[in-house]
Amino acid sequence: GTVLTTTNPKAGNIIQVKTATKTDSFTTTSQTYVDLTGLSTTMTLTKSGNKILMSYNVTTGGNWWNMGPSYLVFVQDSTKIGVGTGGNDADHNPTTFANMYADSQYNSSFNVCQQSASFLFAPSDTNTHTYKIQIRGNNTTGASVNRWWANANVGAISTLTLMEVAV
């Protein structure tokens, strides 16, 4: 076989992989984006022309009856990346959003869903950057991660994965 090195990789080779796994729960009542603690990692590209294949799988919950959607975004340092541009309000242009249906106010706070996304990003430098996920609810009723909004009786995991891809 061929030994992959970072000095002469072929286009499409994966040079390095970084992951962050969140096993504890998180809640927020913020209407503005906040860091999702535990889902961040740093990466330094070996070559400025390479790209990063970013992906996340995040279990979100909320009191959907009152809250509306929960929004997730990819972030490099403090800049949102990989977000939609179709909305009239920049805060409503996330990477993904979820809004669960509830047939009553009682069961609304027990709904959870999986939000997943992938994005091929070109930082165009070899600086060390922090990559993370941020979350916000639609209003101050609250959003949760890895748990029901109603209580912490159910737990899940969420992940962030970064792969440097040779170009």
Short mmCIF file of C-alpha atoms in Angstrom, two decimals:
data_model
loop_
_atom_site.label_atom_id
_atom_site.label_comp_id
_atom_site.label_asym_id
_atom_site.label_seq_id
_atom_site.Cartn_x
_atom_site.Cartn_y
_atom_site.Cartn_z
CA GLY A 1 0.00 0.00 0.00
CA THR A 2 0.83 3.65 -0.18
CA VAL A 3 1.63 5.63 2.93
CA LEU A 4 -0.20 8.95 3.01
CA THR A 5 1.93 11.91 4.02
CA THR A 6 0.98 15.53 4.45
CA THR A 7 3.86 16.57 2.16
CA ASN A 8 2.45 15.00 -1.02
CA PRO A 9 -1.20 13.97 -0.61
CA LYS A 10 -3.47 13.28 -3.57
CA ALA A 11 -6.53 15.43 -4.16
CA GLY A 12 -9.37 14.21 -1.99
CA ASN A 13 -7.16 12.56 0.64
CA ILE A 14 -8.14 13.21 4.24
CA ILE A 15 -5.15 14.77 5.99
CA GLN A 16 -6.50 15.11 9.53
CA VAL A 17 -9.72 14.60 11.46
CA LYS A 18 -10.86 16.51 14.54
CA THR A 19 -13.99 15.69 16.52
CA ALA A 20 -15.88 16.97 19.52
CA THR A 21 -18.56 14.91 21.24
CA LYS A 22 -21.04 16.40 23.69
CA THR A 23 -22.58 13.87 26.07
CA ASP A 24 -24.03 16.25 28.67
CA SER A 25 -27.08 18.45 28.22
CA PHE A 26 -27.41 22.15 27.46
CA THR A 27 -30.23 24.67 27.69
CA THR A 28 -30.52 28.29 26.67
CA THR A 29 -33.20 30.96 26.62
CA SER A 30 -31.16 33.25 24.36
CA GLN A 31 -32.71 34.75 21.24
CA THR A 32 -29.21 35.45 19.92
CA TYR A 33 -26.62 32.84 18.96
CA VAL A 34 -24.59 31.39 21.84
CA ASP A 35 -21.79 28.85 21.81
CA LEU A 36 -22.94 25.29 22.25
CA THR A 37 -20.46 24.29 24.95
CA GLY A 38 -18.59 21.08 24.24
CA LEU A 39 -18.99 21.26 20.47
CA SER A 40 -15.87 23.11 19.41
CA THR A 41 -12.39 22.19 18.27
CA THR A 42 -9.41 23.86 16.62
CA MET A 43 -7.82 23.06 13.29
CA THR A 44 -4.78 24.31 11.41
CA LEU A 45 -4.67 23.38 7.74
CA THR A 46 -1.42 21.88 6.47
CA LYS A 47 -1.81 23.77 3.18
CA SER A 48 -3.79 26.97 2.59
CA GLY A 49 -5.51 25.58 -0.51
CA ASN A 50 -7.00 22.62 1.33
CA LYS A 51 -10.59 22.59 2.54
CA ILE A 52 -12.44 21.43 5.64
CA LEU A 53 -15.39 19.07 5.38
CA MET A 54 -17.44 20.04 8.42
CA SER A 55 -20.39 18.10 9.79
CA TYR A 56 -22.57 18.02 12.86
CA ASN A 57 -25.30 15.87 14.33
CA VAL A 58 -27.04 17.65 17.19
CA THR A 59 -30.08 16.48 19.15
CA THR A 60 -32.25 19.52 19.89
CA GLY A 61 -35.37 20.00 21.94
CA GLY A 62 -37.47 22.86 23.16
CA ASN A 63 -40.87 23.94 24.28
CA TRP A 64 -41.98 23.99 20.65
CA TRP A 65 -45.54 25.09 21.45
CA ASN A 66 -44.23 28.44 22.66
CA MET A 67 -40.73 28.64 21.18
CA GLY A 68 -40.91 27.90 17.49
CA PRO A 69 -37.72 26.81 15.71
CA SER A 70 -34.27 26.26 17.18
CA TYR A 71 -31.43 27.39 14.93
CA LEU A 72 -27.88 25.99 14.59
CA VAL A 73 -24.91 27.53 12.76
CA PHE A 74 -21.33 26.60 11.92
CA VAL A 75 -18.88 29.22 13.23
CA GLN A 76 -15.21 29.89 12.47
CA ASP A 77 -13.78 31.87 15.42
CA SER A 78 -16.66 34.40 15.67
CA THR A 79 -17.95 34.38 12.07
CA LYS A 80 -20.96 32.34 10.97
CA ILE A 81 -20.21 30.16 7.93
CA GLY A 82 -22.26 27.82 5.81
CA VAL A 83 -25.51 29.67 6.41
CA GLY A 84 -28.52 30.36 4.22
CA THR A 85 -29.02 33.77 2.64
CA GLY A 86 -32.68 33.57 1.62
CA GLY A 87 -34.26 35.08 4.72
CA ASN A 88 -34.88 38.77 5.30
CA ASP A 89 -33.33 38.64 8.79
CA ALA A 90 -29.72 37.47 9.17
CA ASP A 91 -30.54 35.83 12.52
CA HIS A 92 -33.03 33.63 10.66
CA ASN A 93 -30.39 32.39 8.19
CA PRO A 94 -28.88 29.41 10.01
CA THR A 95 -27.15 26.28 8.75
CA THR A 96 -30.17 24.24 9.93
CA PHE A 97 -33.32 24.83 11.92
CA ALA A 98 -35.94 22.56 13.42
CA ASN A 99 -39.51 23.13 14.46
CA MET A 100 -41.36 20.19 15.98
CA TYR A 101 -45.12 19.80 15.82
CA ALA A 102 -47.02 19.35 19.06
CA ASP A 103 -50.72 18.63 19.38
CA SER A 104 -50.90 20.16 22.83
CA GLN A 105 -48.93 22.45 25.07
CA TYR A 106 -48.33 19.54 27.48
CA ASN A 107 -46.41 17.26 25.10
CA SER A 108 -44.62 20.09 23.32
CA SER A 109 -41.69 20.20 25.76
CA PHE A 110 -40.98 16.46 25.31
CA ASN A 111 -40.20 16.56 21.57
CA VAL A 112 -36.63 16.21 20.32
CA CYS A 113 -35.13 15.93 16.85
CA GLN A 114 -31.77 15.41 15.19
CA GLN A 115 -30.32 18.31 13.22
CA SER A 116 -27.53 17.36 10.80
CA ALA A 117 -25.49 19.32 8.30
CA SER A 118 -22.30 19.15 6.29
CA PHE A 119 -20.42 21.95 4.60
CA LEU A 120 -17.18 22.08 2.59
CA PHE A 121 -15.33 25.19 3.75
CA ALA A 122 -12.21 26.88 2.35
CA PRO A 123 -10.46 28.93 5.07
CA SER A 124 -7.68 29.87 2.56
CA ASP A 125 -4.97 30.09 5.22
CA THR A 126 -2.88 27.98 7.60
CA ASN A 127 -3.82 29.86 10.76
CA THR A 128 -5.25 28.03 13.74
CA HIS A 129 -9.00 28.58 13.93
CA THR A 130 -11.67 27.51 16.38
CA TYR A 131 -14.66 25.83 14.78
CA LYS A 132 -17.85 25.49 16.76
CA ILE A 133 -21.61 25.24 16.72
CA GLN A 134 -23.86 28.01 17.99
CA ILE A 135 -27.55 27.73 18.85
CA ARG A 136 -30.45 30.07 19.46
CA GLY A 137 -34.14 29.74 20.07
CA ASN A 138 -36.79 31.73 18.31
CA ASN A 139 -37.74 33.42 21.59
CA THR A 140 -36.89 33.25 25.28
CA THR A 141 -38.97 30.13 25.93
CA GLY A 142 -35.79 28.10 25.44
CA ALA A 143 -33.95 25.48 23.42
CA SER A 144 -32.19 22.38 24.67
CA VAL A 145 -29.51 19.98 23.43
CA ASN A 146 -29.19 16.29 24.25
CA ARG A 147 -32.37 16.34 26.35
CA TRP A 148 -36.04 17.11 26.51
CA TRP A 149 -36.85 20.70 27.37
CA ALA A 150 -39.29 19.47 30.04
CA ASN A 151 -36.66 17.59 32.04
CA ALA A 152 -33.33 15.81 31.80
CA ASN A 153 -34.76 12.28 32.04
CA VAL A 154 -33.62 11.51 28.47
CA GLY A 155 -30.06 12.06 27.28
CA ALA A 156 -28.37 11.86 23.86
CA ILE A 157 -25.04 12.74 22.28
CA SER A 158 -24.14 15.37 19.70
CA THR A 159 -21.03 15.57 17.52
CA LEU A 160 -18.96 17.99 15.47
CA THR A 161 -16.46 16.55 12.97
CA LEU A 162 -13.87 18.38 10.87
CA MET A 163 -11.82 16.69 8.12
CA GLU A 164 -9.03 18.42 6.22
CA VAL A 165 -9.36 17.48 2.55
CA ALA A 166 -6.39 17.80 0.19
CA VAL A 167 -7.09 19.78 -2.98
#
